[in-house]
Short mmCIF file of C-alpha atoms in Angstrom, two decimals:
data_model
loop_
_atom_site.label_atom_id
_atom_site.label_comp_id
_atom_site.label_asym_id
_atom_site.label_seq_id
_atom_site.Cartn_x
_atom_site.Cartn_y
_atom_site.Cartn_z
CA ALA L 231 -11.80 -0.26 5.88
CA ILE L 232 -11.60 -3.83 7.32
CA LEU L 233 -12.02 -5.48 4.14
CA GLY L 234 -9.71 -2.92 2.51
CA SER L 235 -7.67 -4.05 5.03
CA ILE L 236 -7.58 -7.47 4.41
CA LEU L 237 -7.21 -7.29 0.55
CA TYR L 238 -4.33 -5.37 0.70
CA ALA L 239 -2.76 -8.13 3.24
CA GLY L 240 -3.81 -10.37 0.76
CA PHE L 241 -1.99 -8.17 -2.08
CA PHE L 242 1.38 -7.97 -0.19
CA VAL L 243 1.25 -11.74 0.27
CA VAL L 244 0.49 -12.88 -3.50
CA ASN L 245 3.14 -10.07 -4.51
CA ARG L 246 5.53 -11.56 -2.67
CA VAL L 247 5.05 -15.05 -3.61
CA ILE L 248 4.77 -13.80 -7.60
CA ILE L 249 7.67 -11.51 -7.34
CA MET L 250 10.41 -14.03 -6.38
CA LYS L 251 9.09 -15.53 -10.01
CA VAL L 252 8.79 -12.60 -12.39
CA PRO L 253 10.09 -9.57 -12.98
CA GLY L 254 8.82 -6.45 -11.38
CA PHE L 255 7.97 -4.68 -14.02
CA VAL L 256 5.58 -6.94 -15.17
CA ILE L 257 3.92 -7.33 -11.66
CA ILE L 258 3.72 -3.05 -11.85
CA MET L 259 2.39 -2.96 -14.73
CA PHE L 260 -0.37 -5.85 -14.19
CA ASN L 261 -1.11 -4.17 -10.95
CA SER L 262 -1.49 -0.71 -12.30
CA VAL L 263 -4.12 -1.81 -15.36
CA ILE L 264 -6.16 -4.00 -12.27
CA SER L 265 -6.09 -0.45 -10.43
CA PHE L 266 -7.47 1.63 -12.99
CA VAL L 267 -9.87 -0.53 -13.88
CA LEU L 268 -10.88 -1.46 -10.25
CA SER L 269 -11.31 2.80 -10.35
CA ILE L 270 -13.45 3.01 -13.05
CA ILE L 271 -16.03 0.62 -11.43
CA LEU L 272 -15.86 1.95 -8.06
CA LEU L 273 -16.34 5.78 -9.47
CA HIS L 274 -19.44 4.78 -11.27
CA LEU L 275 -21.14 2.77 -8.96
CA THR L 276 -20.65 5.20 -6.09
CA SER L 277 -20.91 8.60 -7.94
CA ASN L 278 -24.03 9.94 -9.95
CA THR L 279 -21.53 10.54 -13.31
CA GLU L 280 -22.30 8.51 -16.61
CA LEU L 281 -19.78 6.17 -17.86
CA SER L 282 -19.17 8.10 -20.97
CA GLU L 283 -18.15 11.47 -18.47
CA LEU L 284 -16.13 9.05 -16.37
CA LEU L 285 -13.82 7.92 -19.25
CA SER L 286 -13.63 11.39 -20.48
CA ALA L 287 -10.44 13.85 -20.04
CA HIS L 288 -13.39 16.17 -18.29
CA PRO L 289 -10.84 18.02 -15.72
CA ARG L 290 -13.66 17.53 -13.17
CA HIS L 291 -15.57 14.65 -13.77
CA GLY L 292 -13.12 12.19 -16.01
CA ILE L 293 -11.01 9.67 -15.02
CA LEU L 294 -8.68 11.05 -17.78
CA GLY L 295 -8.53 15.03 -16.76
CA LEU L 296 -5.24 14.85 -15.05
CA PHE L 297 -4.42 14.96 -18.51
CA SER L 298 -6.05 18.29 -19.32
CA THR L 299 -4.29 21.30 -19.85
CA GLU L 300 -5.91 22.57 -16.52
CA HIS L 301 -4.05 19.51 -14.61
CA PHE L 302 -0.97 19.03 -16.79
CA LEU L 303 1.80 20.51 -14.84
CA ASN L 304 0.75 18.71 -11.68
CA THR L 305 0.08 15.28 -13.38
CA VAL L 306 3.86 15.30 -14.98
CA PHE L 307 5.74 16.61 -11.70
CA LEU L 308 3.58 15.44 -8.90
CA THR L 309 0.54 12.83 -9.40
CA ALA L 310 2.82 10.54 -12.27
CA PRO L 311 5.91 10.40 -9.86
CA ILE L 312 4.27 10.42 -6.72
CA GLY L 313 1.86 7.63 -7.95
CA PHE L 314 3.92 5.54 -10.08
CA GLY L 315 6.79 5.56 -7.08
CA SER L 316 4.05 4.27 -4.58
CA VAL L 317 2.80 1.33 -6.57
CA CYS L 318 6.63 0.71 -7.60
CA GLY L 319 7.59 0.85 -3.88
CA TYR L 320 5.13 -1.37 -2.18
CA THR L 321 5.51 -3.74 -5.42
CA ILE L 322 9.50 -4.08 -4.90
CA CYS L 323 9.24 -3.83 -1.04
CA VAL L 324 7.66 -6.76 -0.56
CA LYS L 325 10.92 -8.96 -2.46
CA TYR L 326 13.22 -7.31 0.16
CA PHE L 327 10.64 -7.33 3.24
CA LYS L 328 8.46 -9.86 4.88
CA PRO L 329 4.54 -8.51 3.83
CA HIS L 330 3.48 -7.66 7.20
CA ILE L 331 6.30 -5.58 7.57
CA VAL L 332 5.44 -3.55 4.49
CA GLY L 333 1.81 -3.60 5.36
CA ASN L 334 2.40 -2.14 8.59
CA VAL L 335 4.14 0.83 7.02
CA PHE L 336 0.85 0.80 4.70
CA LEU L 337 -1.10 1.34 7.22
CA ILE L 338 0.73 4.15 9.38
CA GLU L 339 1.51 5.58 6.34
CA PRO L 340 -1.56 8.18 5.77
CA VAL L 341 -0.97 9.48 9.69
CA ILE L 342 2.98 10.26 9.19
CA SER L 343 1.80 12.13 5.87
CA GLN L 344 -0.89 13.82 6.98
CA LEU L 345 1.42 15.04 9.97
CA VAL L 346 4.46 15.89 7.69
CA CYS L 347 2.46 17.62 5.55
CA TYR L 348 0.78 19.98 8.32
CA PHE L 349 4.46 20.62 9.52
CA ALA L 350 5.59 21.46 5.91
CA GLY L 351 2.69 24.17 5.95
CA GLN L 352 0.66 22.27 3.08
CA ASP L 353 -2.06 21.44 5.72
CA GLU L 354 -4.29 22.05 8.74
CA LEU L 355 -3.80 19.63 11.68
CA PRO L 356 -5.14 16.08 11.03
CA GLY L 357 -9.19 16.01 11.89
CA LEU L 358 -10.35 13.70 14.96
CA PHE L 359 -10.74 10.40 12.31
CA THR L 360 -7.40 10.22 11.78
CA TYR L 361 -6.35 10.16 15.39
CA VAL L 362 -9.25 7.90 15.74
CA GLY L 363 -8.11 5.69 13.05
CA ALA L 364 -4.26 5.87 14.34
CA LEU L 365 -5.82 4.90 17.68
CA LEU L 366 -7.18 1.74 15.77
CA ILE L 367 -4.50 0.84 13.43
CA LEU L 368 -1.28 1.05 16.22
CA PRO L 369 -2.45 -1.83 18.21
CA GLY L 370 -2.91 -4.03 15.46
CA ILE L 371 0.39 -3.23 14.03
CA PHE L 372 1.95 -3.64 17.40
CA ILE L 373 0.07 -7.28 17.49
CA VAL L 374 1.24 -8.32 13.94
CA ALA L 375 4.68 -7.18 14.72
CA ARG L 376 5.01 -9.28 18.62
CA GLY L 377 3.18 -12.13 16.54
CA SER L 378 6.46 -11.93 14.26
CA PHE L 379 8.85 -11.76 16.93
CA LEU L 380 6.80 -14.65 18.53
CA LEU L 381 7.23 -16.60 15.84
CA THR L 382 10.74 -15.74 14.66
CA ARG L 383 11.81 -16.55 18.22
CA GLU L 384 9.87 -19.87 18.03
CA GLN L 385 11.37 -20.56 14.31
CA GLU L 386 14.87 -19.84 15.52
CA GLN L 387 15.14 -22.17 18.89
CA THR L 388 13.53 -25.14 16.39
CA ARG L 389 16.67 -24.27 14.02
CA ARG L 390 18.72 -24.87 16.85
CA ILE L 391 17.20 -27.48 18.21
CA LYS L 392 17.56 -29.33 15.01
CA ALA L 393 21.33 -28.33 14.56
CA ALA L 394 22.27 -29.41 18.09
CA SER L 395 20.80 -32.81 17.11
CA GLU L 396 22.16 -33.51 13.80
CA LYS L 397 25.60 -32.75 15.84
CA LEU L 398 24.46 -35.97 18.01
CA VAL L 399 23.86 -37.68 15.09
#
């Protein structure tokens, strides 16, 4: 989880730099291809399923099983739009917001979505690990937010001092 957080922080920072120079759809396509390839590799390494079965359209074990008739409606109306919106949303957000803000939203999203599903009657109350995870995430989010506030305040003071010294000259 810690390694994942570090990698996603890097992902948001790199996306911030790239999206200022490259059209968003190029980044989204690139991210989608990388995610697909990494998913195949991780599934192959963590499951006892053969690679040929992973690459099949088998409804239970195949990575392309979402295109089977059993899952077609879920794929078309739920999985595809939500997945696309998620990838696009985080990619486009770093164009307009600082990466640490997008990262904080990304970290707290599972907790909030679990609670929304519970109140909508779609899921049970979150388990113990959801609360433990939230308790571990919240201090980190607070530290990042506090650091951002202090950095912004320091930059603002530096800007004011520079502007005042330029007036004197």
